[in-house]
PDB file of C-alpha atoms in Angstrom:
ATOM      1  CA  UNK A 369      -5.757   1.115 -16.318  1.00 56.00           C
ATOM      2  CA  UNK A 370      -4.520  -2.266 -14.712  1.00 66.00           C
ATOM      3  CA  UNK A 371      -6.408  -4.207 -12.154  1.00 73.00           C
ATOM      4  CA  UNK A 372      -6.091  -6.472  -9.825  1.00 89.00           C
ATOM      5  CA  UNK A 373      -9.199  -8.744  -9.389  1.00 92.00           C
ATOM      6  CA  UNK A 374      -8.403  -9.670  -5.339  1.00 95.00           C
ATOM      7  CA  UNK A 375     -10.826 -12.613  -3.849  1.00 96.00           C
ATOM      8  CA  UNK A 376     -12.852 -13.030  -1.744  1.00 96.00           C
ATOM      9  CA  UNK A 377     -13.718  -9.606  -0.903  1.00 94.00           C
ATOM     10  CA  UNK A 378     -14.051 -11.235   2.902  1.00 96.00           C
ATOM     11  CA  UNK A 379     -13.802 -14.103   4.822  1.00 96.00           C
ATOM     12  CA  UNK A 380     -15.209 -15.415   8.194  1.00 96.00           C
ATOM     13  CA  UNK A 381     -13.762 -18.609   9.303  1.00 95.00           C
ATOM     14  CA  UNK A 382     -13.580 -20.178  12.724  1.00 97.00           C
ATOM     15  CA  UNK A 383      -9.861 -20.438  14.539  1.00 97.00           C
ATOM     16  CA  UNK A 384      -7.988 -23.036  13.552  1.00 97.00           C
ATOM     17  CA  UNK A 385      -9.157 -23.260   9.890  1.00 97.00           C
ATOM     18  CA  UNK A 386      -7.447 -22.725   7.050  1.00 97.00           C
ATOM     19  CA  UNK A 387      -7.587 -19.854   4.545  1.00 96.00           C
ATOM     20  CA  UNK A 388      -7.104 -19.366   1.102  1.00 97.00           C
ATOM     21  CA  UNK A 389      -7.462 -16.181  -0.896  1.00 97.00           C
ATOM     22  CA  UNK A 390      -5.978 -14.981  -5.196  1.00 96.00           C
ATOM     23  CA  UNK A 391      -5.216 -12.269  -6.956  1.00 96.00           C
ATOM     24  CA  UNK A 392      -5.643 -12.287 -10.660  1.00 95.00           C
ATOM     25  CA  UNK A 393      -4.373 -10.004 -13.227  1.00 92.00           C
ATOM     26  CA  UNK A 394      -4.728  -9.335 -17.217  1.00 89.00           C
ATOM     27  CA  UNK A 395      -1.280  -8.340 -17.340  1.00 88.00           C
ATOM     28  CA  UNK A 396       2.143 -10.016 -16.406  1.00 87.00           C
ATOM     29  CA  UNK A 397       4.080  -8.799 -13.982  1.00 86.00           C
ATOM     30  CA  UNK A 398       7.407  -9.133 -12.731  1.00 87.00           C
ATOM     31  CA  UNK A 399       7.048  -8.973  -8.841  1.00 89.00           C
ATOM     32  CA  UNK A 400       4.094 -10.067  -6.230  1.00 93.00           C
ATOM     33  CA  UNK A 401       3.622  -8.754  -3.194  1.00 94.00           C
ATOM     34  CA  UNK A 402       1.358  -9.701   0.155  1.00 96.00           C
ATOM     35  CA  UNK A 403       0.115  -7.128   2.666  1.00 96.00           C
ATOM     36  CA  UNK A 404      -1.479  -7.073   5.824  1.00 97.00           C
ATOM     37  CA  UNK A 405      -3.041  -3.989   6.929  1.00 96.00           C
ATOM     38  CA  UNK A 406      -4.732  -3.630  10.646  1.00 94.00           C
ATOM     39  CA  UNK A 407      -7.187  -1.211  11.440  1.00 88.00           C
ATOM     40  CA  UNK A 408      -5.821   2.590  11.405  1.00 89.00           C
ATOM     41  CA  UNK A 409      -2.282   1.308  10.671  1.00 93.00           C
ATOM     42  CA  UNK A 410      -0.126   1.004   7.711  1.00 94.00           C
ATOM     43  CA  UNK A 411       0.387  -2.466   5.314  1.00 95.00           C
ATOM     44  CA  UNK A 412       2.778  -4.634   6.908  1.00 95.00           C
ATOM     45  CA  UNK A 413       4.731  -6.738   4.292  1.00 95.00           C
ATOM     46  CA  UNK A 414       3.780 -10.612   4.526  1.00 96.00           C
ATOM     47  CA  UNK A 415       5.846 -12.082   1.505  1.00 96.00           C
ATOM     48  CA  UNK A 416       7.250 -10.852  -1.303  1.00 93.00           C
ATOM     49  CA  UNK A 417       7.745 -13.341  -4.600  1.00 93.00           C
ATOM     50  CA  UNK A 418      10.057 -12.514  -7.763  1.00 90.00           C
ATOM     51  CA  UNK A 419      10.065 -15.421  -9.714  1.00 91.00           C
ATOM     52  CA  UNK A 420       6.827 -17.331 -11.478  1.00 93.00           C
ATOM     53  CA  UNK A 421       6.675 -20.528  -9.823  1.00 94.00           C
ATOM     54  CA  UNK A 422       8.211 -19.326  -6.528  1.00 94.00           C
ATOM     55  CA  UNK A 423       6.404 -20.886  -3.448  1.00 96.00           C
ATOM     56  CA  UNK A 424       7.528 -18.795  -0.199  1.00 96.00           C
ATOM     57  CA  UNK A 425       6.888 -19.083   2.975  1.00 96.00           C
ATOM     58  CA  UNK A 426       6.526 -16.868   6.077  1.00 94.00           C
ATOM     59  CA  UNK A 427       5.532 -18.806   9.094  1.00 96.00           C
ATOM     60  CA  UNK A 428       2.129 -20.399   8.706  1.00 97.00           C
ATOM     61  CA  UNK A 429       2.078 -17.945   5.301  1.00 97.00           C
ATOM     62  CA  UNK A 430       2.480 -19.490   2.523  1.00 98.00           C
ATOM     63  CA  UNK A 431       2.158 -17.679  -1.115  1.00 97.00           C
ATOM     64  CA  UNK A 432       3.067 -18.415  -5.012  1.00 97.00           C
ATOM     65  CA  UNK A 433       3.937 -16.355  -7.975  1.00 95.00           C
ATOM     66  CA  UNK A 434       1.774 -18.111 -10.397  1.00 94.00           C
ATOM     67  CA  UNK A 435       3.637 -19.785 -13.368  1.00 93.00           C
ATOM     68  CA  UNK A 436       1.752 -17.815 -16.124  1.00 92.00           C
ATOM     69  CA  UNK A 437       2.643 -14.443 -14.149  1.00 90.00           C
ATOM     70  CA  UNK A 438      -0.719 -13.027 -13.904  1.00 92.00           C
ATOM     71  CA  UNK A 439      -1.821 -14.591 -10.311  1.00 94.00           C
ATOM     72  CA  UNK A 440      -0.494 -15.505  -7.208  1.00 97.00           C
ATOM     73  CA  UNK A 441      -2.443 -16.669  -4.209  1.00 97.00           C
ATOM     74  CA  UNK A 442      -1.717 -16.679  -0.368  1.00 98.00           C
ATOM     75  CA  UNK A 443      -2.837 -19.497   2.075  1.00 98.00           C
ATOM     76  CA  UNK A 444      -2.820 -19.230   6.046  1.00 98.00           C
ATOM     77  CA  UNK A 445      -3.066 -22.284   7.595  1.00 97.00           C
ATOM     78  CA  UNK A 446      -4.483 -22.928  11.218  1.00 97.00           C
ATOM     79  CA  UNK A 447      -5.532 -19.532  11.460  1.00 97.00           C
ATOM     80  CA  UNK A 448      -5.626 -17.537  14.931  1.00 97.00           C
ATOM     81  CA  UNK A 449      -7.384 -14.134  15.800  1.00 95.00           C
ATOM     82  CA  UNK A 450      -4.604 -12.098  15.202  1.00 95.00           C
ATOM     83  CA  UNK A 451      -5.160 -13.201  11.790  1.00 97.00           C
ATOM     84  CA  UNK A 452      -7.805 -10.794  11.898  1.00 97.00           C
ATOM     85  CA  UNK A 453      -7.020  -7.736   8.843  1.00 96.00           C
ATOM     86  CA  UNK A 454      -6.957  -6.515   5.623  1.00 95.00           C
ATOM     87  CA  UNK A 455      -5.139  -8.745   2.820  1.00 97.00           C
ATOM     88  CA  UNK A 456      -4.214  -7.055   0.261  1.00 95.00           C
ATOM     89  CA  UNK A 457      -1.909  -8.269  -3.110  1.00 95.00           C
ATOM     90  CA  UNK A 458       0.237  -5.933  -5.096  1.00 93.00           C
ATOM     91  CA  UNK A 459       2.051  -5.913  -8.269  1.00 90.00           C
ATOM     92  CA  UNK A 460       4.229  -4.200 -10.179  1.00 82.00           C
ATOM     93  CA  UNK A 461       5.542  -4.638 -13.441  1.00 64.00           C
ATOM     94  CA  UNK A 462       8.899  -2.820 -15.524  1.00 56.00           C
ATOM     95  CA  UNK A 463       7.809   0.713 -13.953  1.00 62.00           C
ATOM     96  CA  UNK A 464       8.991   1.368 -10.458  1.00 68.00           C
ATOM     97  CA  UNK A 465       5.015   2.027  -9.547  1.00 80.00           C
ATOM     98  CA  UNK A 466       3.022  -1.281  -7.658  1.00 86.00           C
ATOM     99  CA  UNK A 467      -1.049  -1.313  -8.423  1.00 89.00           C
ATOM    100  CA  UNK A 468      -2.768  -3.054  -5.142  1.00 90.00           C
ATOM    101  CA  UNK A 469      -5.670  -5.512  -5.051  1.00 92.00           C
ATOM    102  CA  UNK A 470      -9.238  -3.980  -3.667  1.00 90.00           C
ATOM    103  CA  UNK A 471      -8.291  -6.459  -0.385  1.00 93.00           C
ATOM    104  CA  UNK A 472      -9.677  -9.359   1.812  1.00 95.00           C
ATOM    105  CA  UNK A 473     -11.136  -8.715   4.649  1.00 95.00           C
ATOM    106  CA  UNK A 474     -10.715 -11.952   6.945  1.00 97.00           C
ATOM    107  CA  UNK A 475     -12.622 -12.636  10.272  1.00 96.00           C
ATOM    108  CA  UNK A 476     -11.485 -15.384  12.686  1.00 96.00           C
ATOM    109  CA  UNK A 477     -13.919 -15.986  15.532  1.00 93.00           C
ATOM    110  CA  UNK A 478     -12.417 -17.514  18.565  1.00 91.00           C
TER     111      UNK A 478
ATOM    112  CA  UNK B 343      15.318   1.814  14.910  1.00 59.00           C
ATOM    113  CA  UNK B 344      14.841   2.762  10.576  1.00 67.00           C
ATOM    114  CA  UNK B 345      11.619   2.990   9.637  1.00 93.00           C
ATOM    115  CA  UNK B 346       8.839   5.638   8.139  1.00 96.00           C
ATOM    116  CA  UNK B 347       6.776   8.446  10.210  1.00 96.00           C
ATOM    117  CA  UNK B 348       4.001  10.103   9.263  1.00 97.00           C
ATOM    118  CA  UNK B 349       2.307  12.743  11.021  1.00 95.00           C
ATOM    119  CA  UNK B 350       0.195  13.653  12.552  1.00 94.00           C
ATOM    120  CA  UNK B 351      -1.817  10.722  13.032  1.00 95.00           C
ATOM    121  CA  UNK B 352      -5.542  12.632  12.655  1.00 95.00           C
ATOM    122  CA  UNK B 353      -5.644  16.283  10.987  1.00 94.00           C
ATOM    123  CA  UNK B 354      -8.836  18.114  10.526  1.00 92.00           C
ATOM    124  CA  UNK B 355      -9.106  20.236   7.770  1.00 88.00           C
ATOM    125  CA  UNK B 356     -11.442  23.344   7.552  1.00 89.00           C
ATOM    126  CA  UNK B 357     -12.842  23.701   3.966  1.00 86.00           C
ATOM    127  CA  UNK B 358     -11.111  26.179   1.357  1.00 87.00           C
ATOM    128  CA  UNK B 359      -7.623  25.055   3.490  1.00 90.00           C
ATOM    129  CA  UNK B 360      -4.490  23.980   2.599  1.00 94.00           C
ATOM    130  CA  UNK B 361      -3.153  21.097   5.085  1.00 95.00           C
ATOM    131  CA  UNK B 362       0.436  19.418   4.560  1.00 96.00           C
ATOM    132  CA  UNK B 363       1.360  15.886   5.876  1.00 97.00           C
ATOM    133  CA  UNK B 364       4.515  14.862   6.787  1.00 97.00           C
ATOM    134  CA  UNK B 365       6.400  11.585   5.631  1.00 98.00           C
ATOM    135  CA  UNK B 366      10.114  10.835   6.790  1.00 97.00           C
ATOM    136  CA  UNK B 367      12.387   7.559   6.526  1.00 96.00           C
ATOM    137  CA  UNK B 368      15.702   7.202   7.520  1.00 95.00           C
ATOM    138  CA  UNK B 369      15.619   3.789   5.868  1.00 93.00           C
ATOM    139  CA  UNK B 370      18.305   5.741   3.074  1.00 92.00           C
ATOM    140  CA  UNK B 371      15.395   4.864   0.489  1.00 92.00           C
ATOM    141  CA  UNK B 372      15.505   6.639  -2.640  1.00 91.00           C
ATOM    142  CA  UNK B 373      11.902   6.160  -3.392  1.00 92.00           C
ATOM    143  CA  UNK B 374       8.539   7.592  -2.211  1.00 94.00           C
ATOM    144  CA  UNK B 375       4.905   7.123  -2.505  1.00 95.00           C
ATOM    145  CA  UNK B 376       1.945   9.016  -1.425  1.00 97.00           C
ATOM    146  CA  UNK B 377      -1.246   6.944  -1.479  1.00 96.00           C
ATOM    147  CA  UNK B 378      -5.024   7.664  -0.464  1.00 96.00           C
ATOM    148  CA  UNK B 379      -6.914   4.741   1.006  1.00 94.00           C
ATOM    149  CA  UNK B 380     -10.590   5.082   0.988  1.00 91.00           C
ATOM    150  CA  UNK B 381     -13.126   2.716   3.351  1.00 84.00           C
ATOM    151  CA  UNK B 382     -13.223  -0.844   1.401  1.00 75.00           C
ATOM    152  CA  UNK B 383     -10.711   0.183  -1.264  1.00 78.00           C
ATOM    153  CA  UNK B 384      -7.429  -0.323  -1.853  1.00 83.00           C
ATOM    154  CA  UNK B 385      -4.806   1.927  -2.547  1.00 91.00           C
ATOM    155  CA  UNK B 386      -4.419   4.493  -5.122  1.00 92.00           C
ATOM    156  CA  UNK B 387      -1.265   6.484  -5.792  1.00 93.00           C
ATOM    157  CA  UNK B 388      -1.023  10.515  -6.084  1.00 96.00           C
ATOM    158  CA  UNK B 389       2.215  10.717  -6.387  1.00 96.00           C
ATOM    159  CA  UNK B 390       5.711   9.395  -6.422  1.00 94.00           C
ATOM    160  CA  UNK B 391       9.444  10.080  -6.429  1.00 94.00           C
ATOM    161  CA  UNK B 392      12.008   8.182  -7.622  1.00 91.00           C
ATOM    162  CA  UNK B 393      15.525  10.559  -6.608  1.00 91.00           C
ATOM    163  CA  UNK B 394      15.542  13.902  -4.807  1.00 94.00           C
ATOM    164  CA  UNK B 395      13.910  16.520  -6.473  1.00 95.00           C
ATOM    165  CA  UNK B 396      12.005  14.750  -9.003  1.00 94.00           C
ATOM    166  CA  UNK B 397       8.824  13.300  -8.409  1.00 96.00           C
ATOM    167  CA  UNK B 398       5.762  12.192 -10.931  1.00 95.00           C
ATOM    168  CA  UNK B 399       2.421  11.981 -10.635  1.00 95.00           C
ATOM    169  CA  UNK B 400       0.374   8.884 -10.165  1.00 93.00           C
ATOM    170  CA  UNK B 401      -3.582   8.308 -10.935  1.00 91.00           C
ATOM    171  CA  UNK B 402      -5.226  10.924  -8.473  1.00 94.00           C
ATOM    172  CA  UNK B 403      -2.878  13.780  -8.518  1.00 96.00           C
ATOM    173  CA  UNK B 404      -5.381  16.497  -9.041  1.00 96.00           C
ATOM    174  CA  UNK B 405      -6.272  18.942  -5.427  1.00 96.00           C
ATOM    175  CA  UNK B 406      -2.327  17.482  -4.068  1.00 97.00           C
ATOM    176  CA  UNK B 407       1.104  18.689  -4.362  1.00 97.00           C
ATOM    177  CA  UNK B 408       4.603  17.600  -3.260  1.00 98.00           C
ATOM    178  CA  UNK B 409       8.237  18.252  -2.791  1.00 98.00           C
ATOM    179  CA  UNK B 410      10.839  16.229  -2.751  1.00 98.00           C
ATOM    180  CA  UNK B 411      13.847  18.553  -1.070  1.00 97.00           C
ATOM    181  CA  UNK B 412      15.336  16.035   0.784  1.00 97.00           C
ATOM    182  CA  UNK B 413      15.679  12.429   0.237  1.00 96.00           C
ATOM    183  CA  UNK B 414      14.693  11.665   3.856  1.00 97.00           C
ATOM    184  CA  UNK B 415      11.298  13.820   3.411  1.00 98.00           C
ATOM    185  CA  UNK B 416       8.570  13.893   0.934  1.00 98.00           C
ATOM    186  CA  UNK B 417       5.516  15.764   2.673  1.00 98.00           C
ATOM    187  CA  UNK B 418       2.197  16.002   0.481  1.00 98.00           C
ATOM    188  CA  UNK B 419      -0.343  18.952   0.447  1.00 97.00           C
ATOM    189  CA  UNK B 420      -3.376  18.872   0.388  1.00 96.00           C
ATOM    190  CA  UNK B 421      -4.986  21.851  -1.372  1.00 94.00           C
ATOM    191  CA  UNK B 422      -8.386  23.260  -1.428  1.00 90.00           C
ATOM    192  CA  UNK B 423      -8.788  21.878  -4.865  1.00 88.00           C
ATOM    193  CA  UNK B 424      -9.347  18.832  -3.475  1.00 89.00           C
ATOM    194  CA  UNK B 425     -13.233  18.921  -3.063  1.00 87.00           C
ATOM    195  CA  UNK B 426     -12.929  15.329  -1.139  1.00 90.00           C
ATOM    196  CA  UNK B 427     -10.230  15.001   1.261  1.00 92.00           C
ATOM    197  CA  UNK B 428     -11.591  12.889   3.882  1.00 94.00           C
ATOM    198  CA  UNK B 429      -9.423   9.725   3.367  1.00 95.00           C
ATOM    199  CA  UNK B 430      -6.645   7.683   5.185  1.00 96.00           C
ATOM    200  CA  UNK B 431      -3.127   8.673   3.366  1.00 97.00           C
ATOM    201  CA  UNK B 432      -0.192   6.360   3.419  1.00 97.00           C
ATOM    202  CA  UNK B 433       3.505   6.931   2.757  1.00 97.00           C
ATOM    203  CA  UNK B 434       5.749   4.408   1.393  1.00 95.00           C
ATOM    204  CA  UNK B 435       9.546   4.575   0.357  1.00 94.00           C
ATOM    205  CA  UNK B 436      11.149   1.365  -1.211  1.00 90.00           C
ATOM    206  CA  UNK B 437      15.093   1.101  -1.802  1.00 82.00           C
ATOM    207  CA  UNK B 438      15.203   2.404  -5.237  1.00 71.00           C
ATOM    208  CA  UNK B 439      12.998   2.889  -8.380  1.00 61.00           C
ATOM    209  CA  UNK B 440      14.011  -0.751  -9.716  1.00 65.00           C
ATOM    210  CA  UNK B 441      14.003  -3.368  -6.606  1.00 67.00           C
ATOM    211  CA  UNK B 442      12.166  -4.372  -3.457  1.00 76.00           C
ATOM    212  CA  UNK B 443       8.888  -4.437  -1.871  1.00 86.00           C
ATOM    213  CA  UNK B 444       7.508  -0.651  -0.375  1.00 90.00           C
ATOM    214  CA  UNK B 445       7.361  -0.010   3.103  1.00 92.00           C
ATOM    215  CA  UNK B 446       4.685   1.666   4.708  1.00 95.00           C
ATOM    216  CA  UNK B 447       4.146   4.352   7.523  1.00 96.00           C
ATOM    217  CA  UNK B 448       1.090   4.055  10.125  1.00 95.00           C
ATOM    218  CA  UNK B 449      -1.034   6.866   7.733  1.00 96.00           C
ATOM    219  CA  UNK B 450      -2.209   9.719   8.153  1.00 97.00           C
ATOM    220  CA  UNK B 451      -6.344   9.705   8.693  1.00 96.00           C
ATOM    221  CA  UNK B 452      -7.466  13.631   7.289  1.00 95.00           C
ATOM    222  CA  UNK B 453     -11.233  14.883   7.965  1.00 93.00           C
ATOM    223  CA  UNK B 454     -12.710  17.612   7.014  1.00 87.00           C
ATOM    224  CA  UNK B 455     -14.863  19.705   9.626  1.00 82.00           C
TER     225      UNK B 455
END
């Protein structure tokens, strides 16, 4: 079935740096999607993009819909502990059905 | 305040039962999604709904069951079949079958004693 390759599987970083992480994809899709899940809780919804070549941003979020339609990557800058989560990407093509990303697990040490 | 509920929060499951958890909205979505989340993986979807009373299944639909009487509630069993439970399930419901992102609830974490 489709995949999403989602990296890096984890990140530590100290606060205040930046952070970058991808999703990449075999297929094209229509819509990308940016989650952050906390521990025991559900995904929260971070950005969502529509368009290849849309840049969007949320904050000190920002995330693009990659221009060939089979990537997109999200950066945090100046990261802070409540940064602290699960990333995960999602896409979803003509069905109504999205496939998620395995996730990035980022660390921010004080 | 709209949003999605599951519950309970934990259920414990004796083996050879049947356990059902509960997913509302009152966001006026018309579709649902059941997913199981296990430790260091992402998401994979048992089943969905686009409208009342219709639903589909997705890639891990064997050992679950749904219904879809209401277009508020879309509760998931899951059946002894289902020789490993133990997971976190998440709800989602998204505005209809064709646009926007889903929305999650807070899960549902199942164990089996």
């Amino acid at each position: 079935g489709q995949q999403l390759n989602q990296s890096p599987q984890s990140m530590f970083i100290q606060e205040g740096e930046d952070v970058s992480m991808n999703c990449t994809s075999s297929s094209i899709f229509n819509t990308w999607l940016w989650y952050k899940q906390d521990p025991g809780e559900g995904p929260v919804l971070l950005i969502a993009l529509y368009k290849a070549g849309e840049l969007t941003s949320n904050g000190r979020l920002t995330a693009q819909f990659g221009i060939t339609r089979k990537d997109s990557f999200l950066n945090i800058s100046a990261s802070i502990p409540s940064d602290v989560g699960i990333y995960f990407c999602a896409s979803g093509g003509a069905t109504n059905k999205l496939i998620f990303g395995t996730g990035t697990l980022l660390a921010v040490q004080p | 305040d709209g949003g999605i509920t599951q519950s309970p929060k934990y259920l414990f499951r004796k083996e050879g039962q049947n356990v059902t958890l509960s997913c509302e909205q009152n966001l006026n979505h018309d579709a649902m999604y059941w997913y199981r989340q296990d430790p260091g993986q992402g998401l994979r979807l048992i089943y969905y709904s686009q409208i009342v009373n219709d639903f589909q299944k997705g890639d891990i639909a064997e050992g679950y069951s749904v219904s879809r009487e209401k277009k508020e509630s879309f509760p998931l069993t899951v059946t002894s079949a289902q020789k490993n439970p133990t997971a976190f399930y998440l709800c989602a419901s998204r505005i209809d079958r064709e646009s926007g992102p889903q929305h999650f609830g807070d899960g549902t974490r199942l164990s089996i004693l």
